Tab-separated table of C-alpha atoms in Angstrom:
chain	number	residue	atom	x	y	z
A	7	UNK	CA	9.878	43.780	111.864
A	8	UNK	CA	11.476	42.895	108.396
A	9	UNK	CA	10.350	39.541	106.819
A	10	UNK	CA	7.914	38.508	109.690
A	11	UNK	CA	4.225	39.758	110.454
A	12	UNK	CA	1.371	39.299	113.363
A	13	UNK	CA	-2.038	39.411	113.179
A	14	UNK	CA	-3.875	40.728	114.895
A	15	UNK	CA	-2.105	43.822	116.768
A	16	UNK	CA	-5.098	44.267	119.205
A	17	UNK	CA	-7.880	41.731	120.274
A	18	UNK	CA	-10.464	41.362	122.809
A	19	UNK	CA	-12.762	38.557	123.258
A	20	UNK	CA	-14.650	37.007	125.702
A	21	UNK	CA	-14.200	33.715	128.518
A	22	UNK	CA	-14.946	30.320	126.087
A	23	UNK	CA	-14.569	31.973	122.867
A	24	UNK	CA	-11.736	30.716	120.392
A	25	UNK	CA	-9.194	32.381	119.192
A	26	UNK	CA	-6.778	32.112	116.352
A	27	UNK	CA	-3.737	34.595	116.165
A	28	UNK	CA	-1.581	34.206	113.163
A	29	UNK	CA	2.344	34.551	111.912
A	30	UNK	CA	3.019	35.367	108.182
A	31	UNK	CA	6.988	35.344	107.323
A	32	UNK	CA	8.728	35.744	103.680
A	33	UNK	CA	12.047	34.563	104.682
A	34	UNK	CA	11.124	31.023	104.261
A	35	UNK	CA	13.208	30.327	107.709
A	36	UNK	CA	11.717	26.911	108.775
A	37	UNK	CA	11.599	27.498	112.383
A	38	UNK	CA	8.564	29.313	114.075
A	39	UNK	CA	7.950	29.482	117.418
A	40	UNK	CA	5.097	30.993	119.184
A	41	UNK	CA	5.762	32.560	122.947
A	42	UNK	CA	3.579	34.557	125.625
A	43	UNK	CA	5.244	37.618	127.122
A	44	UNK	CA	3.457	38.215	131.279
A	45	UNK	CA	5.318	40.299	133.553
A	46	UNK	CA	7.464	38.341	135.940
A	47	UNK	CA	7.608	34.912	133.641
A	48	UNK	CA	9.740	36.448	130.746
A	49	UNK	CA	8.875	35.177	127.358
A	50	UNK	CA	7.766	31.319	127.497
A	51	UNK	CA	7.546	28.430	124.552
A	52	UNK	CA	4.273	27.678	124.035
A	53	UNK	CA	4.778	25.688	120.639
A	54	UNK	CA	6.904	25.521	117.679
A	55	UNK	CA	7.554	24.346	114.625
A	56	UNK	CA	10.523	22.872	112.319
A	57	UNK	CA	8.250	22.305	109.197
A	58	UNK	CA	5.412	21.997	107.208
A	59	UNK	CA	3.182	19.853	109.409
A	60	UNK	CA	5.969	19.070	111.906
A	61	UNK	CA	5.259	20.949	115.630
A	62	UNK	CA	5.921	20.205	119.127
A	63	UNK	CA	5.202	21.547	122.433
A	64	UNK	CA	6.874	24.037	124.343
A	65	UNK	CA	7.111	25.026	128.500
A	66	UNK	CA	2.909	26.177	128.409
A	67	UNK	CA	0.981	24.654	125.680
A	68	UNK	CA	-1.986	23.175	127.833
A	69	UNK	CA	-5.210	25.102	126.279
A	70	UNK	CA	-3.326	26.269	123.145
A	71	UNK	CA	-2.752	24.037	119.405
A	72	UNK	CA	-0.761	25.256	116.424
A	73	UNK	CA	-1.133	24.502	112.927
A	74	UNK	CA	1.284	25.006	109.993
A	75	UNK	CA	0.406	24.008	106.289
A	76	UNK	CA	2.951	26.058	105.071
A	77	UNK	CA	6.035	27.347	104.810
A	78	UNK	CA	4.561	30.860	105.633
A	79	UNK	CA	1.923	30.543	107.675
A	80	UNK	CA	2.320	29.458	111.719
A	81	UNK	CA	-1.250	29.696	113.239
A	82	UNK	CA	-1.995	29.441	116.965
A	83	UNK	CA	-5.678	28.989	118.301
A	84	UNK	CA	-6.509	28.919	121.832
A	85	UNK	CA	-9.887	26.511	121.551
A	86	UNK	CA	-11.721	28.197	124.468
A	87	UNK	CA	-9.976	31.001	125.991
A	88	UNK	CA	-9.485	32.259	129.506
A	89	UNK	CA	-8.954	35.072	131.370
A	90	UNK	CA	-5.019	33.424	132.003
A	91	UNK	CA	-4.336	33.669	128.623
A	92	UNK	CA	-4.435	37.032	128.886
A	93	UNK	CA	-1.397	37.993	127.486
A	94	UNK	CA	1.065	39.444	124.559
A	95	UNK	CA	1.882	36.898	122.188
A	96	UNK	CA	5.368	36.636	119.940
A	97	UNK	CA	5.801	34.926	117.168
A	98	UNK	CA	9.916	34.366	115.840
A	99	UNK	CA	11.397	32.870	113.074
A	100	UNK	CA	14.481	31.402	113.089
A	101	UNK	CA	17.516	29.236	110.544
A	102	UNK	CA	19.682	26.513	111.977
A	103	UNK	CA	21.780	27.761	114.207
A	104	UNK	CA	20.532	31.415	113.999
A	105	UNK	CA	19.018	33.425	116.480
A	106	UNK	CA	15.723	34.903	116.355
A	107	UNK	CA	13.875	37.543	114.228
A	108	UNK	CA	10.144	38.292	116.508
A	109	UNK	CA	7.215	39.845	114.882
A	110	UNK	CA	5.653	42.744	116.739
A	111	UNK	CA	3.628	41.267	118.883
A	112	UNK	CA	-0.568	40.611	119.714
A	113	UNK	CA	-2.287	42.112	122.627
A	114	UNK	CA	-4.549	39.240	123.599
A	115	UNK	CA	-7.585	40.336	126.185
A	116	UNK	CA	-9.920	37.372	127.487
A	117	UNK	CA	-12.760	39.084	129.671
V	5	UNK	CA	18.065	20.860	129.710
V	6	UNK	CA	19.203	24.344	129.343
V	7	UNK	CA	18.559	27.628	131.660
V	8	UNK	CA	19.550	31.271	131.749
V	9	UNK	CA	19.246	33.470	134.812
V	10	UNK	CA	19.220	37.344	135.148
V	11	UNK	CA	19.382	38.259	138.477
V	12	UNK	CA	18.755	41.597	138.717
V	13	UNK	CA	15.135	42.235	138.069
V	14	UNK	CA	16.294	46.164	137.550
V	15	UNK	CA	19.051	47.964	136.512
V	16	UNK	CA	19.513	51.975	137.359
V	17	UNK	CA	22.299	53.932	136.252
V	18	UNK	CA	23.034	57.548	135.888
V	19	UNK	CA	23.701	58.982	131.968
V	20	UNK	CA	27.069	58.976	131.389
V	21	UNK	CA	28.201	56.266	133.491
V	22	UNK	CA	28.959	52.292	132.595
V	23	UNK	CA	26.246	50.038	132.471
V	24	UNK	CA	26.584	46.121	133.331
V	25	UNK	CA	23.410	43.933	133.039
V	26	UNK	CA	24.006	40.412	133.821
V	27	UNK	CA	23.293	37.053	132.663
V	28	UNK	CA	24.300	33.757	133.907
V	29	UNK	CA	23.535	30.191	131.986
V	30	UNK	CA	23.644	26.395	131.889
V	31	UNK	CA	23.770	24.076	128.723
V	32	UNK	CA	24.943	20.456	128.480
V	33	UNK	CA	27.010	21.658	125.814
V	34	UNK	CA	28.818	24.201	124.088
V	35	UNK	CA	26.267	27.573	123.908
V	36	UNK	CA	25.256	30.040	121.459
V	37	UNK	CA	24.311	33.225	123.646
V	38	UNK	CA	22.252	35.933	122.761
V	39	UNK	CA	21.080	39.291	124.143
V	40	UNK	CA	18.303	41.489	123.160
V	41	UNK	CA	16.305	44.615	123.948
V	42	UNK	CA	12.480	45.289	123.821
V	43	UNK	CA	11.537	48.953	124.082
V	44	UNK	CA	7.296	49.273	125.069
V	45	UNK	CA	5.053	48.137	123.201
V	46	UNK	CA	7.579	46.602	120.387
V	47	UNK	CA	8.819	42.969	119.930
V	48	UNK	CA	12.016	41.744	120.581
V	49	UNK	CA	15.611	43.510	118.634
V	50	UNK	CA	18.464	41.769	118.414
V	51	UNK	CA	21.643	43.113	119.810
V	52	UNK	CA	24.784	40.683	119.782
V	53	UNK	CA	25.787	37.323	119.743
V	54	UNK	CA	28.758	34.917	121.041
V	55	UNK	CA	29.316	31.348	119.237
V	56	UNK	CA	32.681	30.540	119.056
V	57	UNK	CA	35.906	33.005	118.625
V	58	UNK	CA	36.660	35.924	120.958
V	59	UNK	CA	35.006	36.044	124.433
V	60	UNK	CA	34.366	40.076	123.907
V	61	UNK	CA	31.538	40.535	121.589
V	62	UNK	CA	30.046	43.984	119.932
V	63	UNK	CA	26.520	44.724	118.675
V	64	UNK	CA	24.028	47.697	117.911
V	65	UNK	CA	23.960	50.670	119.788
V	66	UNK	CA	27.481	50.628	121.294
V	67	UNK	CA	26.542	47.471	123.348
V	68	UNK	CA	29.179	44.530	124.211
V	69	UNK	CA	29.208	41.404	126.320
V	70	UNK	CA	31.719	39.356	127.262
V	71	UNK	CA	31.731	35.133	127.518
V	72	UNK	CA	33.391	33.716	130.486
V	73	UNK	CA	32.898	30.307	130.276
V	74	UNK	CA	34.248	29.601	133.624
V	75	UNK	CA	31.836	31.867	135.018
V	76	UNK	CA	29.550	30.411	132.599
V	77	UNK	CA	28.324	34.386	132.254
V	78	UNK	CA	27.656	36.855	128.849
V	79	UNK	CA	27.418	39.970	130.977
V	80	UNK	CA	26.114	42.570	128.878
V	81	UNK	CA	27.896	46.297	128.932
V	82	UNK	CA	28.073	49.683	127.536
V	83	UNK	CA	30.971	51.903	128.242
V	84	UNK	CA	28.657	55.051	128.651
V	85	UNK	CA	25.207	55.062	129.117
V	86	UNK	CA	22.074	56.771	127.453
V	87	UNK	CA	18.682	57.892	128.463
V	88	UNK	CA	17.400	56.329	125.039
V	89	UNK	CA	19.392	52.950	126.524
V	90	UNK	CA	16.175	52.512	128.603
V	91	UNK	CA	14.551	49.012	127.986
V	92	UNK	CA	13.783	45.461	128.703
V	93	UNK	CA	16.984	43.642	128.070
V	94	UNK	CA	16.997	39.473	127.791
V	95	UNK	CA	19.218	37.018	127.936
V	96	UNK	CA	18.934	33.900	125.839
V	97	UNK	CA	20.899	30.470	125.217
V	98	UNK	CA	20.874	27.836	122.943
V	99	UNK	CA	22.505	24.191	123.322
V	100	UNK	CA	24.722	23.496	119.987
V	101	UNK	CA	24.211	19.464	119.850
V	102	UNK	CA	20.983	18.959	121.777
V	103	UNK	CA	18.032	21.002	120.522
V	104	UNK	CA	16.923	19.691	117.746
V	105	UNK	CA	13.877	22.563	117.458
V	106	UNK	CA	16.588	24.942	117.161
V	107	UNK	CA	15.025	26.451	120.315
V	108	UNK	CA	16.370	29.058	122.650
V	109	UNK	CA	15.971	29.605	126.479
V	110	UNK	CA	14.989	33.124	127.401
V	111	UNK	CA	16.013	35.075	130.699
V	112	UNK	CA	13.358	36.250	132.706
V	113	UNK	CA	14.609	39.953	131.708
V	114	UNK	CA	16.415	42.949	133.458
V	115	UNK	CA	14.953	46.189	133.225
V	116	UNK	CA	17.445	49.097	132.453
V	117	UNK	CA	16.643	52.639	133.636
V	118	UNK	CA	18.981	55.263	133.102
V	119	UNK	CA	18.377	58.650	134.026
V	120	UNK	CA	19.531	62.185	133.149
């Protein structure tokens, strides 16, 4: 999609291993949000943002941290990960009052 | 706090015919409601939007919905379905006044088949 970016597309990695996925955008929107797509949930908040340095938590963000040091960049790490955080991960952008724009998507794996 | 339901886990039509997916919500407030479409293996497109104005609202691909705040509904429809309408469709809500993070509430999702 236009103006927003995930990497990576594709990942597998083992039980207790971190993980950091990341969300590039070059709108310069300052919303991100990071959500997990799993069949039967929907898409869920697991963090966002509303600035440099300024995040919060969403609906699932136990096991899961963001970081955001700039404008571009929204980073989520999962510290140790587990086979329930197997999952595909969205990352959106958004201006006040806007709806969203998502990135493509990452195919997380935990085995 | 703010919610959406969908509560059709499926949709099926026939090509050709009228499609209705629904969507029902709850805000404190006034709401901005969205709908959009995921195809496999893609992220999220955007297909219309209500915030204020007339309660029938057009998007992309020949897609309406219409805002009955009654009802507190944004059913979304298409006059005449296609094959290539085929997707995951979701609802989504935000609260004007309350939500500071600018944050929207997703449906669970309604899957749309529609066959030849």
């Amino acid at each position: 999609d236009a103006g927003i970016t995930q990497s990576p597309r594709h990942k597998v990695t083992e039980t207790g291993t971190p993980v950091t996925l990341r969300c590039h955008q070059t709108e310069n929107h300052r919303y991100m949000y990071w959500y997990r797509q799993d069949p039967g949930h929907g898409l869920r908040l697991i963090h966002y943002s509303y600035g440099v340095k300024d995040t919060d938590k969403g609906e699932v963000s136990d096991g899961y941290s963001v970081s955001r040091s700039k404008t571009e960049d929204f980073l989520l790490t999962l510290e140790s990960a587990t086979s329930s955080q197997t999952s595909v991960y969205f990352c959106a952008i958004s201006e006040s009052g806007g709806g969203y724009t998502f990135g493509s998507g990452t195919r997380l794996t935990v085995v | 706090a703010q919610s959406v339901a969908q509560p059709e886990d499926q949709v099926n039509v026939a090509e050709g015919n009228p499609l209705t997916v629904k969507c029902t919500y709850s805000v404190s407030g006034n709401p901005y409601l969205f709908w959009y479409v995921q195809y496999p293996n893609r992220g999220l497109q955007f297909l219309l939007k209500y915030i204020t104005g007339d309660n029938l609202v057009k998007g992309s691909y020949g897609f309406e919905a219409e805002f009955n705040k009654s009802q507190t509904s944004f059913h979304l429809k298409k006059p005449s379905a296609l094959v290539s309408d085929s997707a995951l469709y979701f609802c989504a809500v935000r609260d004007w006044g309350l939500n500071a993070g600018n944050m929207l509430t997703f449906g669970g999702g309604t899957r749309l088949m529609v066959k030849p």
